[in-house]
XYZ file of C-alpha atoms in Angstrom:
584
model
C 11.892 15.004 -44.557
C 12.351 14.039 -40.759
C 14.041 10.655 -40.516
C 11.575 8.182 -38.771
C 12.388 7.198 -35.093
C 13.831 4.352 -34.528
C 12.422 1.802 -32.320
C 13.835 1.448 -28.819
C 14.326 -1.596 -26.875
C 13.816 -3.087 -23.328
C 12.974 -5.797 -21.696
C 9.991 -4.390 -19.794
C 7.856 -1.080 -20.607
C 5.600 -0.052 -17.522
C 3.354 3.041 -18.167
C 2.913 5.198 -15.396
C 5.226 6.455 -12.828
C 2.760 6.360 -9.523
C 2.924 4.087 -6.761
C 2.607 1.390 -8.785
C 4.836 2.096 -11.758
C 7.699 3.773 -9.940
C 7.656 1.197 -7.715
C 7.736 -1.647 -10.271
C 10.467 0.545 -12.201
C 12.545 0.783 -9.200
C 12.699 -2.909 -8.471
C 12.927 -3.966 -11.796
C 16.162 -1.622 -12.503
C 17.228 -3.111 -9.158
C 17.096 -6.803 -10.322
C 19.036 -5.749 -13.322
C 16.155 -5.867 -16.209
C 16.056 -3.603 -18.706
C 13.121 -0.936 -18.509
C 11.917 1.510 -19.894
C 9.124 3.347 -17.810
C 6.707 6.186 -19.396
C 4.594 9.040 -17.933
C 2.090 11.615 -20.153
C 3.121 14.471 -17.479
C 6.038 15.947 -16.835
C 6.856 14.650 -13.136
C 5.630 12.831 -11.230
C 2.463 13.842 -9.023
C 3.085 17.508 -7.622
C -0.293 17.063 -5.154
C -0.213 14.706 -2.204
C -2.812 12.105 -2.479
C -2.270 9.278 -1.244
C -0.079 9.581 2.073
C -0.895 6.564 4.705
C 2.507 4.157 3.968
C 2.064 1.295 6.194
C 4.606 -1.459 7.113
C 4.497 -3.895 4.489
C 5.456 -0.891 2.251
C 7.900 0.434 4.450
C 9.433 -3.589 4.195
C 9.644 -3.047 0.725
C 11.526 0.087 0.284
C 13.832 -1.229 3.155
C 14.246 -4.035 0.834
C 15.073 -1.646 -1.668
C 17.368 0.193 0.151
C 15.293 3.261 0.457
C 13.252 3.164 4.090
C 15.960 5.507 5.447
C 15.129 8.741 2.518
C 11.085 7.676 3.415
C 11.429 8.604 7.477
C 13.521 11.627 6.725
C 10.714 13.232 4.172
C 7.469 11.420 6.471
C 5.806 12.009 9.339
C 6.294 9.683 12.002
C 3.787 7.619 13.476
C 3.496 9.389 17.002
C 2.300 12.733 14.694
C -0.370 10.863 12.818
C -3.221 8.940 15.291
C -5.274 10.994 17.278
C -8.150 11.322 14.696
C -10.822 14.098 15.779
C -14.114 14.406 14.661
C -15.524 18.316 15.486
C -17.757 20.969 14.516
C -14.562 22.858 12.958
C -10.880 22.348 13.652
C -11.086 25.211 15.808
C -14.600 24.727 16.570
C -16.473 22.209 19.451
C -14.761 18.491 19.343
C -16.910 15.560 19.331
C -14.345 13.064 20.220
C -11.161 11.470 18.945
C -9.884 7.789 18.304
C -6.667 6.953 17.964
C -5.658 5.747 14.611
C -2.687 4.160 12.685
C -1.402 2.110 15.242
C -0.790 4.923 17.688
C -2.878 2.997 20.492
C -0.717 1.481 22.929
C -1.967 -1.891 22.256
C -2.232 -1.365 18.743
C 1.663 -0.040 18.759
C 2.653 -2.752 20.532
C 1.374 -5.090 17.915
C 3.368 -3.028 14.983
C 5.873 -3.042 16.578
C 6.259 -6.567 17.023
C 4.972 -7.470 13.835
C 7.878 -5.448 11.808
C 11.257 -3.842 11.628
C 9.517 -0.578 10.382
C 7.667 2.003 11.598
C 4.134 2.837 9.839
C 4.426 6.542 8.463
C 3.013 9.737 6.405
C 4.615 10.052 3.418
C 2.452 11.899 0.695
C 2.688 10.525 -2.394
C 3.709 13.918 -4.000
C 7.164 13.225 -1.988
C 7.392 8.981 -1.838
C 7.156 9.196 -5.939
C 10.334 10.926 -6.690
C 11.962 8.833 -4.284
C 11.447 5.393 -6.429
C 11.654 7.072 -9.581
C 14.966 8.465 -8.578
C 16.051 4.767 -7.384
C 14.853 3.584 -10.562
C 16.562 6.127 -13.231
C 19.849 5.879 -11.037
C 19.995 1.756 -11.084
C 19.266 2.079 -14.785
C 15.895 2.339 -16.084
C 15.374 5.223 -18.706
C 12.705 7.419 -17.494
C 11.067 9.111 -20.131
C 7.930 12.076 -18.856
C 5.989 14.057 -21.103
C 5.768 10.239 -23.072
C 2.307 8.990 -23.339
C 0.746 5.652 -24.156
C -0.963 5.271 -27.182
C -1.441 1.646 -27.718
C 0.399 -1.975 -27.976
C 0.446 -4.795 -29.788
C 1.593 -8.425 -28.384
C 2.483 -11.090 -30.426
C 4.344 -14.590 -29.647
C 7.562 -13.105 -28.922
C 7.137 -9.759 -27.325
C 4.961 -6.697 -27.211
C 5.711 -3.291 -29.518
C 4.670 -0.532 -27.324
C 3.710 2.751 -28.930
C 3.808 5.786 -27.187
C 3.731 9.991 -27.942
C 6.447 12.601 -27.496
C 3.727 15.614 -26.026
C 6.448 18.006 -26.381
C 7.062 17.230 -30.397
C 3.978 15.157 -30.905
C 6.350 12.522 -32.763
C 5.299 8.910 -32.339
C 7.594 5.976 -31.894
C 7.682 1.910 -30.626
C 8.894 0.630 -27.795
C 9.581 -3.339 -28.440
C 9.550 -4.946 -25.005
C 9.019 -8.842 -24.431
C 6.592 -7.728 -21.648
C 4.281 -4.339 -20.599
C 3.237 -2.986 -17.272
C 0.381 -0.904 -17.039
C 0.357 0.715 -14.221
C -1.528 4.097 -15.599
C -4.190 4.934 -12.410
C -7.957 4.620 -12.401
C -9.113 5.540 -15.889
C -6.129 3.634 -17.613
C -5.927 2.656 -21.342
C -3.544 0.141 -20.675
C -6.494 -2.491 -19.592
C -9.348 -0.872 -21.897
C -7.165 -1.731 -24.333
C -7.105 -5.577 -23.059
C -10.430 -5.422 -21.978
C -9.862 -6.729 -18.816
C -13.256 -7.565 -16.901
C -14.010 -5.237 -14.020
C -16.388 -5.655 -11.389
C -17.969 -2.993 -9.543
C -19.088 1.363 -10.280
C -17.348 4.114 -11.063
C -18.063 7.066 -9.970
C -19.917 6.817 -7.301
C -19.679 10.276 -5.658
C -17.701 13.153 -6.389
C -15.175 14.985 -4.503
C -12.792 18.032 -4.732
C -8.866 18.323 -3.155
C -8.025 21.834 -1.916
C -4.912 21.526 -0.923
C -3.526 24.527 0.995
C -1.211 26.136 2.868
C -2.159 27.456 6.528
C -0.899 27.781 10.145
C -3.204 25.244 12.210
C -0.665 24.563 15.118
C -3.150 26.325 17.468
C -5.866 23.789 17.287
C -4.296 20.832 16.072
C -0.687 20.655 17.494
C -1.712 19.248 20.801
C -3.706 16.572 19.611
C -1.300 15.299 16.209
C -3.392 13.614 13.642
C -3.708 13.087 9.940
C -7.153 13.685 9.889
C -9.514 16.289 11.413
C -13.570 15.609 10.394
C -16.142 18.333 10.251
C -19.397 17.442 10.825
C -21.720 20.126 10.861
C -24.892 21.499 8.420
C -23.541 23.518 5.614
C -19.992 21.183 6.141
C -20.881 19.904 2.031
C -22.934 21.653 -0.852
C -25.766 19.420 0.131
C -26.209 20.978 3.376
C -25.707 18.272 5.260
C -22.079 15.865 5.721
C -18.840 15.474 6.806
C -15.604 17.866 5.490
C -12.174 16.414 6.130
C -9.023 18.355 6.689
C -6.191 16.182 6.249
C -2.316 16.962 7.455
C 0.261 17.303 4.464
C 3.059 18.158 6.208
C 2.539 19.530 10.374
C 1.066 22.054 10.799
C 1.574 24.485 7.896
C 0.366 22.140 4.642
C -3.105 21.003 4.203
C -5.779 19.113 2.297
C -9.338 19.551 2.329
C -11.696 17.367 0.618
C -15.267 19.013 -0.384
C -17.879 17.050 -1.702
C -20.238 17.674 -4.927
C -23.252 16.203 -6.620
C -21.301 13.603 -9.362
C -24.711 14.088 -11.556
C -23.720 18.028 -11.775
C -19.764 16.972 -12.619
C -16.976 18.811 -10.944
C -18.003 22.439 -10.017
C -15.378 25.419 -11.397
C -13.951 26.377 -7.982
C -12.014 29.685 -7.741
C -9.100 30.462 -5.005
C -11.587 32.869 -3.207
C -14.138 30.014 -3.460
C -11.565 27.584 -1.986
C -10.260 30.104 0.399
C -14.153 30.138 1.710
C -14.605 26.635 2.148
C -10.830 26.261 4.276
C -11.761 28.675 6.527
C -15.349 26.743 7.123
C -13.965 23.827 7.735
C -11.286 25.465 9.908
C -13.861 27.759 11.510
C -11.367 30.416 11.835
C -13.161 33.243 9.482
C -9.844 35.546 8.450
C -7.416 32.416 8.631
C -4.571 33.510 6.275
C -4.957 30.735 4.062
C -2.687 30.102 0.241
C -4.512 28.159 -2.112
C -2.184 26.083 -3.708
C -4.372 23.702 -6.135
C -7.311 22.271 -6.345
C -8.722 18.858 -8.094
C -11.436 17.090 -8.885
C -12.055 12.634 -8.454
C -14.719 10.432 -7.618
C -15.394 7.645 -5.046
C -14.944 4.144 -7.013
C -16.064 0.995 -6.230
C -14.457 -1.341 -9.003
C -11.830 -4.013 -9.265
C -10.776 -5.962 -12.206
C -11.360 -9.822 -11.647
C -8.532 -10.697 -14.344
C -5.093 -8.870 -14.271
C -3.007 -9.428 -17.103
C -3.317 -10.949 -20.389
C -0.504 -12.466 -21.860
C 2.098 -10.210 -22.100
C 1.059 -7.561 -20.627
C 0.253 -7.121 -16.745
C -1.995 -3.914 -15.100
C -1.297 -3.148 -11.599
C -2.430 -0.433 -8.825
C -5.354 1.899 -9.448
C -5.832 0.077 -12.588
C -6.920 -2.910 -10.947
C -8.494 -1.682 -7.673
C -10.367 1.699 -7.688
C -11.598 2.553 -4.336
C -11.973 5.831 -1.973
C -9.167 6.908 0.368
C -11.095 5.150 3.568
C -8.412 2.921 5.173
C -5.258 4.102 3.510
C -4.597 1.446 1.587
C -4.352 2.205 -2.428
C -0.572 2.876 -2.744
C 0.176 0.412 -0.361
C -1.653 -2.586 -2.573
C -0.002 -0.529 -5.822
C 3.267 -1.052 -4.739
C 2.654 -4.291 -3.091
C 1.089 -5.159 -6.923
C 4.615 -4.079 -7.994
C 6.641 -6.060 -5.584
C 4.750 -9.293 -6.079
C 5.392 -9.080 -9.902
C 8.670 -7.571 -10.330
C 10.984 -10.551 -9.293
C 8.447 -13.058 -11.099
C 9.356 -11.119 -14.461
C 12.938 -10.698 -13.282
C 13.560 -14.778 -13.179
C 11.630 -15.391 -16.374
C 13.944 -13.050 -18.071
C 17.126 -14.426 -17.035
C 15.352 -18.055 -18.225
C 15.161 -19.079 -14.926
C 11.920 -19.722 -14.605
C 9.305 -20.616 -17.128
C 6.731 -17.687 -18.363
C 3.955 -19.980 -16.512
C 5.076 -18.456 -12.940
C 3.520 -15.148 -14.232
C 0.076 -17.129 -13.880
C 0.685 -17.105 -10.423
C 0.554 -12.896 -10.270
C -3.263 -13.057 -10.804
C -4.029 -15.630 -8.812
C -1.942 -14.158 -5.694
C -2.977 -10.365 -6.170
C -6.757 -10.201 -7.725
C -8.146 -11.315 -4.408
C -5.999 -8.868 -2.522
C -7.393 -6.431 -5.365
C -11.100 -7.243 -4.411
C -10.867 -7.516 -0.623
C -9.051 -3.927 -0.816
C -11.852 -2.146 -3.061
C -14.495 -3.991 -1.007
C -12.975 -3.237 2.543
C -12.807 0.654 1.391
C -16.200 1.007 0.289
C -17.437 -0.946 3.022
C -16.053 1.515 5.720
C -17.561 4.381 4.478
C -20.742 2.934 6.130
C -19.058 3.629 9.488
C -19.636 7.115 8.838
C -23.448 7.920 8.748
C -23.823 6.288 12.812
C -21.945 9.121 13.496
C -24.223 11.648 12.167
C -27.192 9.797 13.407
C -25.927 10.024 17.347
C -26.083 13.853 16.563
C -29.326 14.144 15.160
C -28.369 14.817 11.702
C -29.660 12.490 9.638
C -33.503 13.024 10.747
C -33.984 16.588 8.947
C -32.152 19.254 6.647
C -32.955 22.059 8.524
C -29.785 24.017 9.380
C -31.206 25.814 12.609
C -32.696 22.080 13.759
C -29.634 20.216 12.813
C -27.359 22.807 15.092
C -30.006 22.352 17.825
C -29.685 18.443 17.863
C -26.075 19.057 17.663
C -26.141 21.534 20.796
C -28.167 19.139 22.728
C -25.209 16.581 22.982
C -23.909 19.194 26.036
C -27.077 19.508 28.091
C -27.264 17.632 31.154
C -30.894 15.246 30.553
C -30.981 11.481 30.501
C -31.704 12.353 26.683
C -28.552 13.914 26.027
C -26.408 11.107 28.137
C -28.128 8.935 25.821
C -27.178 10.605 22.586
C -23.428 11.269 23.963
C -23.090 7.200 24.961
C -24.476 6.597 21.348
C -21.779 8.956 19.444
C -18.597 7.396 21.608
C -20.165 4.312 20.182
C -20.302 5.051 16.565
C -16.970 7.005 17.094
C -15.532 3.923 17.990
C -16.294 1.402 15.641
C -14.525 3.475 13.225
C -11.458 1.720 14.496
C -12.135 -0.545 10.900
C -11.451 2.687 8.847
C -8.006 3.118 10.301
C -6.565 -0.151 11.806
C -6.382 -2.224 8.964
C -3.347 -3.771 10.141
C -4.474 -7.431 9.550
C -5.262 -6.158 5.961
C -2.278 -5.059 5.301
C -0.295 -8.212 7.057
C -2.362 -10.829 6.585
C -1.998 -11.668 2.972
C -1.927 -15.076 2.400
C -1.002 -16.617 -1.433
C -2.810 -20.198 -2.749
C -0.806 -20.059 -6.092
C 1.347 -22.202 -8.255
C 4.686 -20.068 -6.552
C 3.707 -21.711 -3.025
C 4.383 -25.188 -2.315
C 1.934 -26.574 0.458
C 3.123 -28.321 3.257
C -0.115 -30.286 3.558
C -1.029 -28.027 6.844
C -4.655 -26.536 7.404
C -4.763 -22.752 7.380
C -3.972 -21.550 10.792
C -6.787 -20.184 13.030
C -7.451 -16.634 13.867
C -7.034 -16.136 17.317
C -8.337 -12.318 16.728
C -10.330 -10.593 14.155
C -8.285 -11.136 10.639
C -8.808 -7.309 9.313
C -8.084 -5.715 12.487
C -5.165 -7.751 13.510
C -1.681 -9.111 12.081
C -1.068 -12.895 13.352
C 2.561 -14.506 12.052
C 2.765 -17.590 10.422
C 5.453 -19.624 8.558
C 2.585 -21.518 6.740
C 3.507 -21.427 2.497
C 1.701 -18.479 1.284
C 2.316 -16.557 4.382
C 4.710 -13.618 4.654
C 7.699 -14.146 6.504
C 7.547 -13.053 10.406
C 9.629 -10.944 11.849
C 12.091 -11.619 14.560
C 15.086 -9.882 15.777
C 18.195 -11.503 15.055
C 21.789 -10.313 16.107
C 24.856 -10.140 13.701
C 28.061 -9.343 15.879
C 27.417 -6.299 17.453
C 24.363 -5.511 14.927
C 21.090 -5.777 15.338
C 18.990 -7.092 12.163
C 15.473 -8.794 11.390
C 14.875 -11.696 9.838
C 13.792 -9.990 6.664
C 17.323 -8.206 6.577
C 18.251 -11.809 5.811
C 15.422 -12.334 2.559
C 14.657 -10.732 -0.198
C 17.177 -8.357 -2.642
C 15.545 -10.056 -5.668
C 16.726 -13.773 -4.424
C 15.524 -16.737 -2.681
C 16.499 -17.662 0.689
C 16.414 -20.793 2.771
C 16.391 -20.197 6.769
C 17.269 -22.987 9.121
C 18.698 -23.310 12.422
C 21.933 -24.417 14.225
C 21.173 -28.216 13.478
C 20.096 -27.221 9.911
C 23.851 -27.023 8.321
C 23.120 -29.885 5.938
C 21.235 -27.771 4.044
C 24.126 -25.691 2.827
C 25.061 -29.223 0.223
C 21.038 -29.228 -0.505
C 21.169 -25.530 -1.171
C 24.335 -26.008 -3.682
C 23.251 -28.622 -5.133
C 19.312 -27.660 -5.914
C 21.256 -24.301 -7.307
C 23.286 -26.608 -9.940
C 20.419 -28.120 -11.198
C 17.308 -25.250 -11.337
C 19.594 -22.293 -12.420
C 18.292 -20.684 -9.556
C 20.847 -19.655 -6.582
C 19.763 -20.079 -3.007
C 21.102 -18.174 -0.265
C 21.162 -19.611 3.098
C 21.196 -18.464 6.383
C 21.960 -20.542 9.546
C 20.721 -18.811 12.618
C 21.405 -20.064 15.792
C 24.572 -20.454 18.304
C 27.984 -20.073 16.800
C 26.353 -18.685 13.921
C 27.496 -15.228 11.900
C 23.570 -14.743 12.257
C 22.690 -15.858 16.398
C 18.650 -15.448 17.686
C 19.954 -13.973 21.127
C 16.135 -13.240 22.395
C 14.668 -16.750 20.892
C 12.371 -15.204 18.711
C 13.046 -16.855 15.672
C 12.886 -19.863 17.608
C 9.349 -18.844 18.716
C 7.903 -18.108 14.820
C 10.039 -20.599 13.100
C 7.401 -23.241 13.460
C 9.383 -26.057 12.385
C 12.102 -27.837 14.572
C 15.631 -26.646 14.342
C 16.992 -28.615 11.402
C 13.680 -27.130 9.496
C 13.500 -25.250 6.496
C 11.670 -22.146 5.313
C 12.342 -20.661 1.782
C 11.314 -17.345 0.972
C 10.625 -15.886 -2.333
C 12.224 -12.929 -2.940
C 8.808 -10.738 -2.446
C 9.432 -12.090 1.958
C 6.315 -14.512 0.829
C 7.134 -17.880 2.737
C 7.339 -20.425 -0.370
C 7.635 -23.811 0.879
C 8.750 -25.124 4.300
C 10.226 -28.307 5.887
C 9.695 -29.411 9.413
C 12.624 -30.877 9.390
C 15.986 -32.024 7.687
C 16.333 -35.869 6.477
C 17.314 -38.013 3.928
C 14.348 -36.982 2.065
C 14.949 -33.182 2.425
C 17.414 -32.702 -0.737
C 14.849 -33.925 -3.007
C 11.784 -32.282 -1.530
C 13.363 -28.562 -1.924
C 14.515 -29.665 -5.279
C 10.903 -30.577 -6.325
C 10.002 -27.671 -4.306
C 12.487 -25.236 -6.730
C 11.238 -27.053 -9.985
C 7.614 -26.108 -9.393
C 8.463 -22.569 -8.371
C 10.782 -22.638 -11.768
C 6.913 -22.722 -13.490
């Protein structure tokens, strides 16, 4: 008789190593909690999908340690914006827009808005990268393990999960679970967590392929290529997408089908039919490397956790590709979290500051699933400046297409009306102010009694700093001897931090003392003249938004979480009452 398994231990069990999980895995092991983290397969995801990895990600795996191994397997920036919508890669172009921040103006405001760069890292490539991080700080890592169920009680949650390889079952007793197990996961059905919204509410299929394209896309660099022409979907009439995997040799292309039918059986000579299509090159040398099926969601759960256990990424926001945000908000789920469970398990902070994960990241959960769906209406304009949408016949659709090169008042008309509806798809790709803009109204921010900042430009296109609680911290270049950091080199690594200036030194005796009494250390950072840390360009000056014996402390997530115009006699005891209700 085989000896039962014994139960393993940990402080934390998170299911699924995507975006999410691996990224809640890595920072977990990082802040020194024990974790074990679980995934049915046996690696991580060996197709690209998600690839877009904008700046508040690339802040977090600086945080981590890691931005340096993302730029040297990602694309950079300069290779990713000039989005073109044509007939067929190699076929007519209808006009580009540049994308991702690659606009001058646009670049200018990344630029200033973060240390890092924006970048295309596919997800097939960013995964291994935290799981790695995670396994080598100390989490156990266990693939071809899959989730069968849990149970929570008053003390902790037993976890039960499957060996595929031997079929064996065995518990995993954790005092909390993370499920972070993608669109369809178990983890939630098994809470029953509410969810808002439809699933499934188109179907797609991934080709993803390998295939010189250098010829026809290597002078104008982009991550996307759209094909609009009749016959460019099985319903005779839409748009294809190539995407860029890796320039110019690895592909993606995305091939719509009728969800009521389900996913169609697609073979490589099939596949091999539809890339060259969408291409337009008829004997391209094409290698089909795997294809996939998903649909189009339009869900989000309106409560994320339950107790003990908390879901995170696709779990909690289902939503199509449009805008490039779903591993971004995964792994920004992760990084909101991670420190909250990290200071309730070294008992310095009560379990009640996990409250404050729902109430900080559902919204962002629901704005994200909303702002995707909502962009795929920017799409159908398009196809009514060419004359598409008015009949399915093939031989009329080409002719309205044709016309948008004669030389009538008709056709100037029609060619005004596509730069038009080419251009207001500048909401599908510049989302910076969605990504940036995050603002918390939790129990982990203290207000400072100040009205909510107004936008001086359009909130979802457009990042605007503030130091108001809630806010993220800005970024400012500071210098350090001869080095050059940012002020969110100075946050973060799992602790809090308090920033002040030159005249702000009193703090330091605040700072100790608060420490002594919450549990909870403090760093501090003076910045200013004489300083180890000096603001040689006055930009921290500029952002600050308090005087120079002010106060901003930042959680350890770079979320501004309470701030002090300036130091007095009153000061010490406002950041301790500050600390207490951050304790939870």
């Amino acid at each position: 008789m085989t000896a039962p398994i014994p139960a393993v231990n940990a402080d934390v069990v998170v299911v699924g190593t995507g975006p999410a999980g691996a990224a809640a895995s890595a920072l977990l092991a990082t802040y020194g909690v024990s974790t074990v983290a679980v995934n049915k397969y046996g690696w991580t995801s060996r197709t690209p999908r998600s690839h877009i990895t904008n700046q508040r990600t690339m802040e977090v795996l600086r945080d981590l340690g890691l931005e340096d191994q993302a730029v040297a397997l990602a694309s950079p920036r300069e290779l990713m914006g000039q989005n073109t919508y044509c007939t067929a890669v190699a076929g007519t172009e209808l006009g580009r827009v540049r994308t991702w921040g690659t606009e001058p103006h646009r670049g200018a405001d990344h630029d200033l808005a973060s240390p890092t760069r924006m970048c295309d890292l596919p997800q097939n490539l960013l995964e291994p990268i935290l799981v790695d991080a995670a396994a080598r700080r100390g989490a156990r890592v266990r693939f071809d393990t899959e989730y069968v169920g849990h149970v929570q009680d008053d003390d902790g949650v037993t976890v039960t999960v499957a060996d595929r390889l031997t079929g064996a079952q065995y518990d995993i007793r954790a005092r909390y679970l993370i499920g972070a197990d993608g669109a369809n996961s178990k983890v939630l059905a098994d809470l029953g967590l509410p969810v808002e919204g439809q699933m499934g509410v188109s179907g797609a299929l991934n080709i993803v392929f390998a295939a010189d394209l250098s010829p026809w896309v290597a002078h104008r660099p982009s991550v996307l290529y759209w094909v609009i022409a009749p016959g460019s979907d099985r319903g005779g009439l839409g748009i294809g997408l190539v995407r860029m995997v890796r320039p110019w040799h690895k592909w993606l292309a995305i091939w719509n089908y009728d969800v009521d039918d389900g996913p169609p059986a697609l073979s490589d000579e099939e596949a091999t039919g539809i890339v060259r299509m969408l291409v337009g090159v008829p004997d391209l040398d094409v290698t089909i490397e795997a294809t996939s099926a998903w649909t189009v969601n339009d869900a989000y759960a309106t409560q994320l956790s339950d107790r003990r256990v908390f879901c995170l990424g696709d779990a909690v926001h289902r939503h199509p590709p449009t805008n490039g945000l779903g591993s971004n908000v995964s792994i920004g789920d992760a990084y909101n979290l991670a420190w909250k469970l990290a200071h309730v398990l070294r008992g310095q902070a009560d379990p009640s500051l996990l409250d404050s994960y729902d109430a900080e990241r559902a919204p962002v959960a629901k704005q994200t699933v909303t702002r995707a769906n909502k962009s795929l209406g920017d799409f159908p304009p398009i196809l009514a400046a060419l004359g598409l949408l008015g009949t399915s016949d093939p031989d009329q659709l080409r002719t309205n297409m044709a016309a948008l090169r004669d030389t009538d008042a008709a056709s100037e008309q029609q060619r005004s009306a596509l730069r038009t509806a080419i251009d207001s798809t500048h909401y599908v790709y510049n989302t910076h102010g969605i990504e940036m803009n995050q603002r918390y109204t939790s129990s982990a921010v203290v207000p400072d009694g100040t009205p909510e900042p107004e936008w001086q430009r359009d909130p979802e296109l457009y990042y605007q700093p503030s130091t108001r609680p809630g806010a993220p911290l800005p970024h400012a270049w500071l210098a350090r001897g001869r080095q050059t950091i940012s002020t969110h080199d100075l946050v973060g690594h799992g602790s809090f931090t308090l920033l002040t200036g030159t005249n702000g030194l009193y703090w330091r005796q605040a700072v100790e003392d608060v420490a002594a009494k919450t549990g909870i250390s403090i760093a501090i950072e003076i910045i200013g003249p004489g300083q180890a840390t000096e603001d040689p360009f006055g930009e921290f000056a500029a952002v600050r938004e308090t005087t120079e014996s002010g106060a901003l402390l930042v959680r350890p997530d770079h979320i501004v979480a309470w701030r002090r115009q300036a130091y007095d006699e009153g000061a010490p005891d406002a950041l301790l009452e500050a600390m207490t209700q951050l304790r939870g």
